[in-house]
Amino acid sequence: MKRTILPALAALSALTLAAPQLPVFTDITKQAGITFKHSYGDHHLDNIVEGTGAGACFFDYDGDGYMDIYLVTGTWTKNVSSNEGRDLRGKLSNRLYHNNGDGTFTDVTEKAGVGGNGAFGSGCSAADYDNDGHIDLYVLNYNGNILYHNNGDGTFTDVSKQAGMDDKRWGLSAAWFDYNNDGYLDAFVGNYLLYDDGKFRDFYPAAGYPGPLSYSGQPNALFRNNGDGTFTDVSKEAGVYKPDGRAMSVTVADFRNIGLLDIFVADDAMENYFFENTGHGTFVEKAVDFGLAYGENGQGVSSMGPVVGDVNRDGLLDIFIPNLNYCILFQQALVNGRRTFFDRTAITGLSQALGQYAGWGAVMFDYDNDGWLDLFIAHGDAHHEYVQEASLMRNRGDGTFEDVSDRSGQYFKEKYVGRGVTWADIDNDGDIDLLVVNLNDSPKLLRNDGGNRNNWITVDAKLRFPTGQRDAIGARVTVTTGALKQIEDLMPTRGYLSQGDPRLHFGLGKAAYADLVEIRWPDGVVEKYEKVKANQFLRLVHEAKATKVKP
């Protein structure tokens, strides 16, 4: 017996010693000075507007090189909130936190003037829409969106009405990208549904409140940037108008590797949309053709926040979508020269670990810098304040994921009603940190401790216009280290109602340098850099021009 047991124990011990030392996430919310608490504008959760929750946005509003935080909240709102919650009127607002660069943040909301004007907030995104070198802020609300112009002095001005961006539909998510290649960023806005002020009451009481199919859907909107500070809704002529959509979140990527940005819309309780970019200023909806319209077994699911990346490093972008009853990993493949997506949720091990949860926000990121994209998912009940723990799924690099939540810090032993999640390297130390928004609760700022034990490169790509520099939205960066090739598109609008760090992060493992860093700029120009030293922020700048739309 001893002869058989001892070798087995020795083998087990060797495996234990060989197991990688994984990073952990530390909750630094309080010590960082984040005192914000999300609210749905009432004391009791009783309708779909309140239950949808909110997201958050990382963006460097003052250009000091550190990612700042914008947090969105609901407010007491007539015909949404109950009379019981009237004591909350005027007491709730969005908050902007300035990153001090030392691990702490300062609330600068009042000085900046971005409190939200009393609107019921859902999502947010940020982009320099006028190419002046200052990042502007767009807030998606139940009762009218707000576009804040960054004045460059720490303050913002509400330009929603004059810009034509004060859409009264219920906006949840907005992706900024230059769809017509004129040098100005346009906005694709995902709109949810038409709430009826609580009139519909035919639902099972245990459900808490009616679901999304009890209400009419709303069309998404593509706003063309005219280059003069105004925008025009071109949804119909561009081919993205779908009157019955129920968008939960949207994102954009060059899914076909041809230099054109396509739009993916995750819809609630119905088919998703995939708008293929024709390259002529128009789009064609092809979700069914690409296998992206429905979930497992062809059913419509409650899709939430889509995240995009090449999880198996085959050079093709994949999509992961949390939903209320399951989750979906759509992996892209070429079959007889034709692009299509396959549901690989079960074969990768994700279904076994995540099928028990109601998923909302997710982040696809290389948290341990080994070169493979991992997944963080926030969970929480949709119709009740029933708490669930979050999950961290580590990419093994062999086509499967392992649940490492119980090895990744105290936060994963706690439970919340999770909603939006976003990411940034908040301390510029070479590993990616997380921000989780919880329904009717405090957010959690989670610092990555140990991810930078492996090497990394972060690419900060900018376009230089005569009027200023801005993020090179739509650029494709490829990093090659040995046989491993990583691709990322510069598109920070990912996940549920949120936006992350626009600087593209790549793990290099133990490699001291990347063999090749290649960037394809939005105008198609390709630049290559060989033997790029690890552990640095690589700033790349490209000359660009912009043309105003002719009247």
Coordinates of C-alpha atoms in Angstrom, one line a residue:
M1 CA 0.0 0.0 0.0
K2 CA 2.7 2.5 0.9
R3 CA 4.5 1.9 -2.4
T4 CA 1.4 3.0 -4.3
I5 CA 0.3 5.8 -2.0
L6 CA 3.6 7.6 -1.6
P7 CA 4.3 8.2 -5.3
A8 CA 0.7 9.5 -5.6
L9 CA 1.3 11.9 -2.8
A10 CA 4.6 13.0 -4.3
A11 CA 2.9 13.6 -7.6
L12 CA 0.1 15.6 -6.0
S13 CA 2.7 17.7 -4.1
A14 CA 4.6 18.4 -7.3
L15 CA 1.4 19.5 -9.0
T16 CA 0.6 21.8 -6.0
L17 CA 4.1 23.3 -6.2
A18 CA 3.8 23.8 -10.0
A19 CA 0.4 25.6 -9.7
P20 CA 0.9 29.2 -10.6
Q21 CA 0.8 31.9 -7.9
L22 CA -2.4 33.8 -8.9
P23 CA -3.1 37.4 -8.3
V24 CA -5.8 38.4 -5.8
F25 CA -8.2 41.4 -5.9
T26 CA -8.3 43.6 -2.9
D27 CA -11.3 45.8 -2.1
I28 CA -9.9 49.3 -1.7
T29 CA -13.2 51.2 -2.0
K30 CA -13.1 52.9 1.4
Q31 CA -9.4 53.7 1.5
A32 CA -9.6 55.1 -2.0
G33 CA -12.2 57.6 -0.9
I34 CA -15.1 56.3 -2.9
T35 CA -18.2 57.1 -0.8
F36 CA -20.8 56.9 -3.6
K37 CA -23.8 54.6 -3.1
H38 CA -26.1 53.6 -6.0
S39 CA -29.8 54.0 -5.6
Y40 CA -32.8 53.1 -7.8
G41 CA -34.5 56.2 -6.5
D42 CA -36.9 54.4 -4.2
H43 CA -37.1 52.3 -1.0
H44 CA -38.5 49.2 -2.6
L45 CA -37.6 47.5 -5.9
D46 CA -40.8 47.2 -7.8
N47 CA -40.4 47.9 -11.6
I48 CA -38.1 47.3 -14.5
V49 CA -36.6 50.8 -14.6
E50 CA -35.4 50.4 -11.0
G51 CA -34.1 46.9 -11.5
T52 CA -32.0 47.6 -14.6
G53 CA -29.4 49.2 -12.4
A54 CA -26.4 51.2 -13.7
G55 CA -22.9 51.1 -15.1
A56 CA -19.8 53.2 -14.7
C57 CA -17.1 54.8 -16.8
F58 CA -13.3 55.1 -16.6
F59 CA -11.9 58.0 -18.5
D60 CA -9.0 60.5 -18.1
Y61 CA -11.1 63.7 -18.0
D62 CA -8.1 65.9 -17.1
G63 CA -5.4 64.3 -19.2
D64 CA -3.0 63.6 -16.4
G65 CA -2.4 60.0 -17.3
Y66 CA -4.6 58.4 -14.6
M67 CA -8.1 57.0 -15.1
D68 CA -10.9 58.8 -13.3
I69 CA -14.2 57.3 -12.4
Y70 CA -17.8 58.3 -13.2
L71 CA -20.6 56.6 -11.4
V72 CA -24.3 56.7 -12.4
T73 CA -27.3 56.4 -10.1
G74 CA -31.1 56.4 -10.3
T75 CA -33.1 59.2 -8.8
W76 CA -36.6 59.7 -7.5
T77 CA -38.7 60.0 -10.7
K78 CA -42.3 60.7 -11.2
N79 CA -44.3 57.7 -12.7
V80 CA -41.4 55.4 -11.9
S81 CA -40.8 55.8 -8.2
S82 CA -43.4 55.3 -5.5
N83 CA -44.7 58.1 -3.2
E84 CA -43.0 56.4 -0.3
G85 CA -39.6 57.3 -1.8
R86 CA -40.3 61.0 -2.1
D87 CA -37.9 61.8 0.7
L88 CA -35.1 60.9 -1.8
R89 CA -36.0 63.8 -4.1
G90 CA -33.1 66.0 -4.8
K91 CA -30.7 63.9 -2.7
L92 CA -29.3 61.6 -5.4
S93 CA -26.8 62.4 -8.1
N94 CA -24.1 60.9 -10.3
R95 CA -20.5 61.4 -9.1
L96 CA -17.2 62.1 -10.8
Y97 CA -14.0 61.0 -8.9
H98 CA -10.6 62.4 -9.8
N99 CA -7.8 59.9 -9.6
N100 CA -5.0 61.5 -7.4
G101 CA -2.4 59.0 -8.7
D102 CA -1.6 57.7 -5.2
G103 CA -4.4 55.2 -4.8
T104 CA -7.0 57.7 -3.7
F105 CA -9.8 59.6 -5.5
T106 CA -11.4 62.9 -4.8
D107 CA -15.1 63.7 -5.5
V108 CA -15.1 66.7 -8.0
T109 CA -18.7 66.4 -9.1
E110 CA -19.8 69.9 -8.0
K111 CA -16.8 71.6 -9.5
A112 CA -17.1 69.6 -12.8
G113 CA -20.9 70.1 -13.0
V114 CA -21.7 66.6 -14.0
G115 CA -24.2 65.5 -11.3
G116 CA -26.8 64.4 -13.8
N117 CA -29.4 67.2 -13.5
G118 CA -31.7 64.9 -11.5
A119 CA -32.1 62.4 -14.3
F120 CA -32.6 58.7 -13.7
G121 CA -29.2 57.4 -14.8
S122 CA -28.4 54.0 -16.4
G123 CA -25.2 54.1 -18.4
C124 CA -22.3 56.3 -19.5
S125 CA -19.5 56.5 -22.1
A126 CA -16.8 59.1 -22.9
A127 CA -15.2 60.3 -26.1
D128 CA -13.6 63.4 -27.5
Y129 CA -16.3 64.2 -30.1
D130 CA -14.9 67.5 -31.3
N131 CA -11.2 66.5 -31.5
D132 CA -10.1 69.3 -29.1
G133 CA -8.0 67.0 -26.9
H134 CA -10.5 66.8 -24.0
I135 CA -12.7 63.8 -23.4
D136 CA -16.4 64.5 -23.3
L137 CA -19.0 62.6 -21.3
Y138 CA -22.3 61.1 -22.4
V139 CA -24.8 59.9 -19.8
L140 CA -27.6 57.5 -20.7
N141 CA -30.8 58.1 -18.8
Y142 CA -34.4 56.9 -18.5
N143 CA -35.7 60.4 -19.0
G144 CA -33.4 62.1 -21.5
N145 CA -29.7 61.6 -22.2
I146 CA -27.1 64.2 -21.3
L147 CA -24.0 65.2 -23.4
Y148 CA -21.4 67.0 -21.3
H149 CA -18.7 69.0 -23.2
N150 CA -15.3 69.0 -21.5
N151 CA -14.2 72.6 -21.2
G152 CA -10.5 71.6 -20.6
D153 CA -10.4 73.3 -17.2
G154 CA -11.9 70.7 -15.0
T155 CA -15.5 71.7 -15.8
F156 CA -18.1 70.4 -18.2
T157 CA -21.0 72.1 -20.0
D158 CA -24.4 70.5 -20.7
V159 CA -24.7 70.8 -24.5
S160 CA -27.3 68.0 -25.0
K161 CA -30.0 70.1 -26.6
Q162 CA -27.9 72.2 -29.0
A163 CA -26.0 69.1 -30.0
G164 CA -29.1 67.1 -30.7
M165 CA -28.2 64.4 -28.3
D166 CA -30.9 64.9 -25.7
D167 CA -32.7 61.8 -26.9
K168 CA -35.8 61.1 -24.7
R169 CA -35.9 57.4 -25.3
W170 CA -34.5 55.2 -22.5
G171 CA -30.9 54.9 -23.4
L172 CA -28.7 52.3 -21.7
S173 CA -25.4 52.1 -23.6
A174 CA -23.5 54.2 -26.2
A175 CA -20.5 53.2 -28.4
W176 CA -18.5 56.0 -30.0
F177 CA -16.8 55.2 -33.3
D178 CA -16.2 56.9 -36.7
Y179 CA -18.5 54.9 -38.9
N180 CA -18.1 57.1 -42.0
N181 CA -14.4 57.8 -41.7
D182 CA -14.6 61.6 -41.6
G183 CA -12.4 61.9 -38.6
Y184 CA -15.2 62.7 -36.1
L185 CA -16.6 60.2 -33.7
D186 CA -20.3 59.2 -34.1
A187 CA -22.4 57.5 -31.4
F188 CA -24.5 54.4 -31.6
V189 CA -27.0 54.3 -28.7
G190 CA -28.7 51.2 -27.5
N191 CA -32.2 52.0 -26.4
Y192 CA -34.2 49.7 -24.2
L193 CA -38.0 49.8 -24.0
L194 CA -41.1 52.0 -23.5
Y195 CA -42.0 51.8 -19.9
D196 CA -45.8 52.5 -19.3
D197 CA -45.6 54.2 -15.9
G198 CA -46.5 51.0 -14.1
K199 CA -49.9 50.5 -15.8
F200 CA -49.4 46.9 -16.9
R201 CA -50.1 44.7 -13.8
D202 CA -50.8 41.2 -15.3
F203 CA -47.8 39.3 -14.0
Y204 CA -47.0 36.6 -11.5
P205 CA -46.6 38.4 -8.1
A206 CA -43.7 36.3 -7.1
A207 CA -41.8 37.7 -10.0
G208 CA -41.7 41.1 -8.4
Y209 CA -42.7 43.0 -11.5
P210 CA -43.3 42.5 -15.2
G211 CA -40.5 41.5 -17.5
P212 CA -39.3 43.2 -20.7
L213 CA -41.8 41.5 -23.1
S214 CA -44.6 43.3 -21.2
Y215 CA -43.5 46.5 -22.9
S216 CA -43.0 47.7 -26.4
G217 CA -39.4 47.8 -27.6
Q218 CA -37.6 50.9 -28.9
P219 CA -35.3 51.5 -31.8
N220 CA -31.6 52.1 -31.3
A221 CA -30.1 55.2 -32.8
L222 CA -27.0 56.1 -34.8
F223 CA -26.0 59.7 -34.4
R224 CA -23.7 61.1 -37.1
N225 CA -21.3 63.7 -35.9
N226 CA -21.6 66.7 -38.2
G227 CA -18.2 68.2 -37.2
D228 CA -19.7 71.4 -35.9
G229 CA -20.8 70.3 -32.4
T230 CA -24.1 68.9 -33.6
F231 CA -25.3 65.4 -34.4
T232 CA -28.0 64.0 -36.8
D233 CA -29.9 60.8 -36.3
V234 CA -29.2 58.7 -39.4
S235 CA -30.5 55.4 -38.1
K236 CA -32.9 54.7 -41.0
E237 CA -30.6 55.7 -43.9
A238 CA -27.7 53.9 -42.3
G239 CA -29.7 50.6 -42.0
V240 CA -29.6 50.2 -38.2
Y241 CA -33.2 51.1 -37.5
K242 CA -35.1 48.3 -35.7
P243 CA -38.3 49.6 -34.1
D244 CA -38.8 46.7 -31.7
G245 CA -35.3 46.3 -30.2
R246 CA -34.7 45.9 -26.5
A247 CA -31.0 46.7 -26.2
M248 CA -29.3 46.0 -22.9
S249 CA -25.8 47.0 -24.1
V250 CA -23.9 47.6 -27.3
T251 CA -20.3 47.3 -28.6
V252 CA -18.3 47.7 -31.8
A253 CA -15.4 45.8 -33.3
D254 CA -13.7 44.7 -36.5
F255 CA -15.1 41.2 -36.2
R256 CA -14.2 40.4 -39.8
N257 CA -10.6 41.6 -39.7
I258 CA -11.1 43.8 -42.8
G259 CA -10.8 47.3 -41.2
L260 CA -14.5 47.9 -40.9
L261 CA -16.2 48.3 -37.6
D262 CA -19.4 46.2 -37.1
I263 CA -22.0 46.8 -34.3
F264 CA -23.2 44.1 -31.9
V265 CA -26.4 44.7 -29.8
A266 CA -27.2 42.4 -26.9
D267 CA -31.0 42.4 -26.6
D268 CA -33.2 41.4 -23.7
A269 CA -35.6 38.4 -24.1
M270 CA -35.3 38.5 -27.9
E271 CA -32.8 38.0 -30.7
N272 CA -29.5 40.0 -30.7
Y273 CA -28.5 42.3 -33.6
F274 CA -25.3 42.2 -35.6
F275 CA -25.0 45.1 -38.0
E276 CA -22.4 44.4 -40.7
N277 CA -20.6 47.5 -41.9
T278 CA -20.7 47.7 -45.7
G279 CA -17.9 50.3 -45.9
H280 CA -20.2 52.8 -47.6
G281 CA -21.8 54.5 -44.6
T282 CA -24.5 51.8 -44.2
F283 CA -25.0 48.6 -42.3
V284 CA -26.9 45.3 -42.9
E285 CA -28.3 43.3 -40.0
K286 CA -26.9 39.7 -40.2
A287 CA -27.1 38.2 -36.7
V288 CA -28.9 35.1 -37.9
D289 CA -26.4 34.6 -40.7
F290 CA -23.4 34.8 -38.3
G291 CA -25.1 32.6 -35.6
L292 CA -25.3 35.4 -33.1
A293 CA -29.0 36.0 -32.9
Y294 CA -30.0 33.4 -30.4
G295 CA -28.6 31.4 -27.5
E296 CA -28.1 27.7 -26.9
N297 CA -30.7 25.6 -28.7
G298 CA -31.9 28.6 -30.6
Q299 CA -33.9 30.3 -27.9
G300 CA -33.9 34.0 -27.2
V301 CA -32.3 34.8 -23.9
S302 CA -31.9 37.8 -21.7
S303 CA -28.6 39.0 -23.0
M304 CA -26.8 41.6 -20.9
G305 CA -23.3 43.1 -21.3
P306 CA -21.3 41.8 -24.3
V307 CA -17.5 41.7 -24.0
V308 CA -15.2 41.0 -27.0
G309 CA -11.8 39.4 -27.4
D310 CA -9.8 36.5 -29.0
V311 CA -10.1 33.9 -26.2
N312 CA -8.4 31.1 -28.0
R313 CA -5.7 33.3 -29.8
D314 CA -6.7 32.1 -33.3
G315 CA -6.8 35.7 -34.7
L316 CA -10.6 35.8 -34.6
L317 CA -12.6 37.9 -32.2
D318 CA -15.1 36.1 -29.9
I319 CA -18.1 37.4 -27.8
F320 CA -19.0 36.5 -24.3
I321 CA -22.5 37.5 -23.0
P322 CA -23.8 37.0 -19.5
N323 CA -27.6 36.6 -19.2
L324 CA -30.1 36.0 -16.5
N325 CA -30.4 32.2 -16.8
Y326 CA -27.1 31.1 -18.3
C327 CA -24.2 32.7 -20.3
I328 CA -23.0 32.4 -23.9
L329 CA -19.5 32.3 -25.3
F330 CA -19.7 32.8 -29.1
Q331 CA -16.4 31.7 -30.6
Q332 CA -15.8 32.7 -34.2
A333 CA -14.5 30.3 -36.8
L334 CA -13.9 30.0 -40.5
V335 CA -15.9 27.2 -42.1
N336 CA -15.2 26.7 -45.8
G337 CA -14.0 30.3 -45.9
R338 CA -17.2 31.6 -44.3
R339 CA -17.2 33.4 -41.0
T340 CA -19.6 32.1 -38.3
F341 CA -19.9 31.9 -34.5
F342 CA -20.5 28.8 -32.5
D343 CA -21.8 28.5 -28.9
R344 CA -18.8 27.1 -27.0
T345 CA -20.1 27.8 -23.5
A346 CA -20.2 24.2 -22.4
I347 CA -17.1 22.8 -24.0
T348 CA -15.0 25.6 -22.4
G349 CA -16.2 24.8 -18.9
L350 CA -18.1 28.1 -18.5
S351 CA -21.6 26.7 -18.4
Q352 CA -20.8 24.4 -15.5
A353 CA -19.4 27.2 -13.4
L354 CA -21.8 30.0 -14.3
G355 CA -25.1 28.3 -15.2
Q356 CA -26.4 28.8 -11.6
Y357 CA -26.1 32.6 -11.7
A358 CA -27.9 35.6 -13.2
G359 CA -25.2 37.4 -15.0
W360 CA -25.0 41.1 -15.8
G361 CA -21.7 42.9 -16.2
A362 CA -18.5 41.2 -17.4
V363 CA -14.9 42.0 -18.2
M364 CA -12.7 40.1 -20.6
F365 CA -9.1 40.8 -19.6
D366 CA -5.7 39.2 -19.0
Y367 CA -5.7 39.6 -15.2
D368 CA -2.5 37.6 -14.6
N369 CA -0.6 38.8 -17.7
D370 CA 0.0 35.3 -19.1
G371 CA -1.2 36.3 -22.6
W372 CA -4.6 34.7 -22.3
L373 CA -7.9 36.5 -21.8
D374 CA -9.8 35.7 -18.6
L375 CA -13.4 36.6 -17.5
F376 CA -14.9 38.4 -14.5
I377 CA -18.7 38.3 -14.2
A378 CA -21.0 40.1 -11.7
H379 CA -24.2 38.4 -10.7
G380 CA -27.4 39.3 -9.0
D381 CA -31.1 38.6 -9.2
A382 CA -33.1 40.7 -11.7
H383 CA -36.4 41.3 -9.9
H384 CA -35.4 41.1 -6.3
E385 CA -32.5 42.2 -4.2
Y386 CA -31.2 38.7 -3.9
V387 CA -27.5 38.6 -3.7
Q388 CA -25.0 36.4 -5.5
E389 CA -21.2 36.1 -5.5
A390 CA -19.1 37.2 -8.5
S391 CA -17.0 34.8 -10.6
L392 CA -13.4 34.9 -12.0
M393 CA -12.8 32.4 -14.7
R394 CA -9.1 31.9 -15.6
N395 CA -8.2 31.0 -19.2
R396 CA -6.0 27.9 -19.1
G397 CA -4.8 28.5 -22.7
D398 CA -6.0 25.1 -23.9
G399 CA -9.6 26.0 -24.8
T400 CA -11.0 25.8 -21.3
F401 CA -11.6 28.0 -18.3
E402 CA -11.2 27.2 -14.6
D403 CA -13.1 28.9 -11.8
V404 CA -10.4 30.5 -9.6
S405 CA -12.9 32.7 -7.6
D406 CA -12.1 31.0 -4.2
R407 CA -8.4 31.7 -4.8
S408 CA -8.7 35.4 -5.8
G409 CA -9.5 37.3 -2.6
Q410 CA -12.1 38.0 0.0
Y411 CA -14.4 39.8 -2.4
F412 CA -15.4 36.6 -4.1
K413 CA -16.7 35.2 -0.7
E414 CA -19.1 38.2 -0.4
K415 CA -22.5 38.5 -2.2
Y416 CA -24.1 41.5 -3.9
V417 CA -26.8 42.4 -6.4
G418 CA -24.3 43.0 -9.2
R419 CA -24.9 45.1 -12.3
G420 CA -22.3 47.0 -14.3
V421 CA -18.5 46.2 -14.3
T422 CA -15.6 48.0 -15.9
W423 CA -11.8 47.9 -15.9
A424 CA -8.7 50.1 -15.8
D425 CA -5.2 50.1 -14.6
I426 CA -6.0 52.7 -12.0
D427 CA -2.4 52.9 -10.5
N428 CA -0.5 52.4 -13.8
D429 CA 1.4 49.4 -12.3
G430 CA 0.8 47.1 -15.2
D431 CA -2.2 45.0 -14.1
I432 CA -5.9 45.5 -14.6
D433 CA -8.1 46.6 -11.8
L434 CA -11.9 46.3 -11.6
L435 CA -14.9 48.5 -10.6
V436 CA -18.2 46.7 -9.8
V437 CA -21.5 48.6 -9.6
N438 CA -24.0 47.0 -7.2
L439 CA -27.7 47.7 -7.2
N440 CA -28.8 49.9 -4.4
D441 CA -25.4 49.5 -2.7
S442 CA -21.9 50.8 -2.7
P443 CA -19.6 50.0 -5.7
K444 CA -16.5 48.0 -5.2
L445 CA -13.1 49.1 -6.4
L446 CA -10.9 46.0 -6.7
R447 CA -7.2 46.4 -6.9
N448 CA -5.3 43.7 -8.8
D449 CA -2.4 42.6 -6.5
G450 CA 0.1 40.4 -8.2
G451 CA -1.0 40.5 -11.9
N452 CA 2.2 42.3 -12.7
R453 CA 4.4 39.5 -11.6
N454 CA 4.3 38.6 -15.3
N455 CA 5.4 41.1 -17.9
W456 CA 3.1 43.3 -19.9
I457 CA 2.8 46.1 -22.5
T458 CA 0.1 48.8 -22.6
V459 CA -0.5 50.6 -25.9
D460 CA -1.8 54.2 -25.6
A461 CA -2.8 55.0 -29.2
K462 CA -3.7 58.6 -30.1
L463 CA -4.7 60.5 -33.2
R464 CA -3.3 64.0 -33.6
F465 CA -5.6 66.6 -35.2
P466 CA -4.8 70.3 -35.7
T467 CA -7.2 71.0 -32.8
G468 CA -5.9 68.3 -30.3
Q469 CA -5.2 64.6 -29.7
R470 CA -7.8 62.0 -28.9
D471 CA -7.9 58.2 -28.5
A472 CA -7.6 56.3 -31.8
I473 CA -11.0 54.7 -31.5
G474 CA -11.2 51.8 -34.0
A475 CA -7.4 51.1 -34.2
R476 CA -6.4 47.5 -34.2
V477 CA -3.3 46.5 -32.2
T478 CA -1.5 43.2 -32.6
V479 CA 1.2 42.0 -30.2
T480 CA 3.3 39.0 -31.1
T481 CA 5.5 37.2 -28.6
G482 CA 7.0 34.0 -29.9
A483 CA 4.1 31.9 -31.2
L484 CA 1.5 33.8 -29.3
K485 CA -0.3 36.5 -31.3
Q486 CA -2.8 38.8 -29.5
I487 CA -5.3 41.2 -31.1
E488 CA -7.3 44.0 -29.6
D489 CA -9.5 46.8 -31.0
L490 CA -9.5 50.2 -29.4
M491 CA -13.1 50.2 -28.3
P492 CA -13.6 50.9 -24.6
T493 CA -17.4 50.5 -24.6
R494 CA -17.8 46.9 -23.5
G495 CA -19.9 45.1 -21.0
Y496 CA -23.0 46.2 -19.2
L497 CA -23.8 49.9 -19.4
S498 CA -20.2 50.7 -18.9
Q499 CA -16.9 51.8 -20.5
G500 CA -13.3 50.9 -19.6
D501 CA -9.7 52.0 -20.0
P502 CA -9.0 52.9 -23.6
R503 CA -5.4 51.9 -23.3
L504 CA -4.9 48.4 -24.7
H505 CA -3.2 46.0 -22.3
F506 CA -1.3 42.9 -23.3
G507 CA 0.2 40.2 -21.0
L508 CA 3.6 38.9 -22.1
G509 CA 4.2 36.2 -19.5
K510 CA 7.9 35.9 -18.8
A511 CA 9.0 37.5 -22.1
A512 CA 11.3 40.5 -21.7
Y513 CA 10.0 42.1 -24.8
A514 CA 7.3 41.7 -27.5
D515 CA 8.8 40.5 -30.8
L516 CA 6.4 42.7 -32.7
V517 CA 3.8 45.4 -32.0
E518 CA 1.7 46.3 -35.0
I519 CA -1.0 49.0 -35.1
R520 CA -3.5 49.5 -37.9
W521 CA -4.7 53.1 -37.6
P522 CA -8.4 53.9 -38.4
D523 CA -7.3 55.3 -41.8
G524 CA -5.8 51.9 -42.7
V525 CA -2.1 52.9 -42.3
V526 CA -0.1 50.1 -40.6
E527 CA 3.0 50.7 -38.4
K528 CA 5.2 48.0 -36.9
Y529 CA 7.7 48.1 -34.0
E530 CA 10.1 45.3 -33.3
K531 CA 11.5 44.1 -30.0
V532 CA 9.5 46.3 -27.9
K533 CA 10.6 46.3 -24.2
A534 CA 8.1 44.9 -21.7
N535 CA 6.6 46.7 -18.7
Q536 CA 5.9 50.1 -20.3
F537 CA 3.1 52.3 -21.6
L538 CA 3.8 52.6 -25.3
R539 CA 2.5 55.9 -26.5
L540 CA 1.8 55.9 -30.3
V541 CA 0.6 59.0 -32.1
H542 CA -0.7 59.2 -35.7
E543 CA -1.4 62.3 -37.7
A544 CA -5.1 62.6 -38.7
K545 CA -7.6 64.9 -40.3
A546 CA -11.3 65.5 -40.0
T547 CA -13.9 66.8 -42.5
K548 CA -17.2 68.5 -41.5
V549 CA -20.4 67.2 -43.1
K550 CA -21.5 69.4 -45.9
P551 CA -24.9 71.1 -45.4

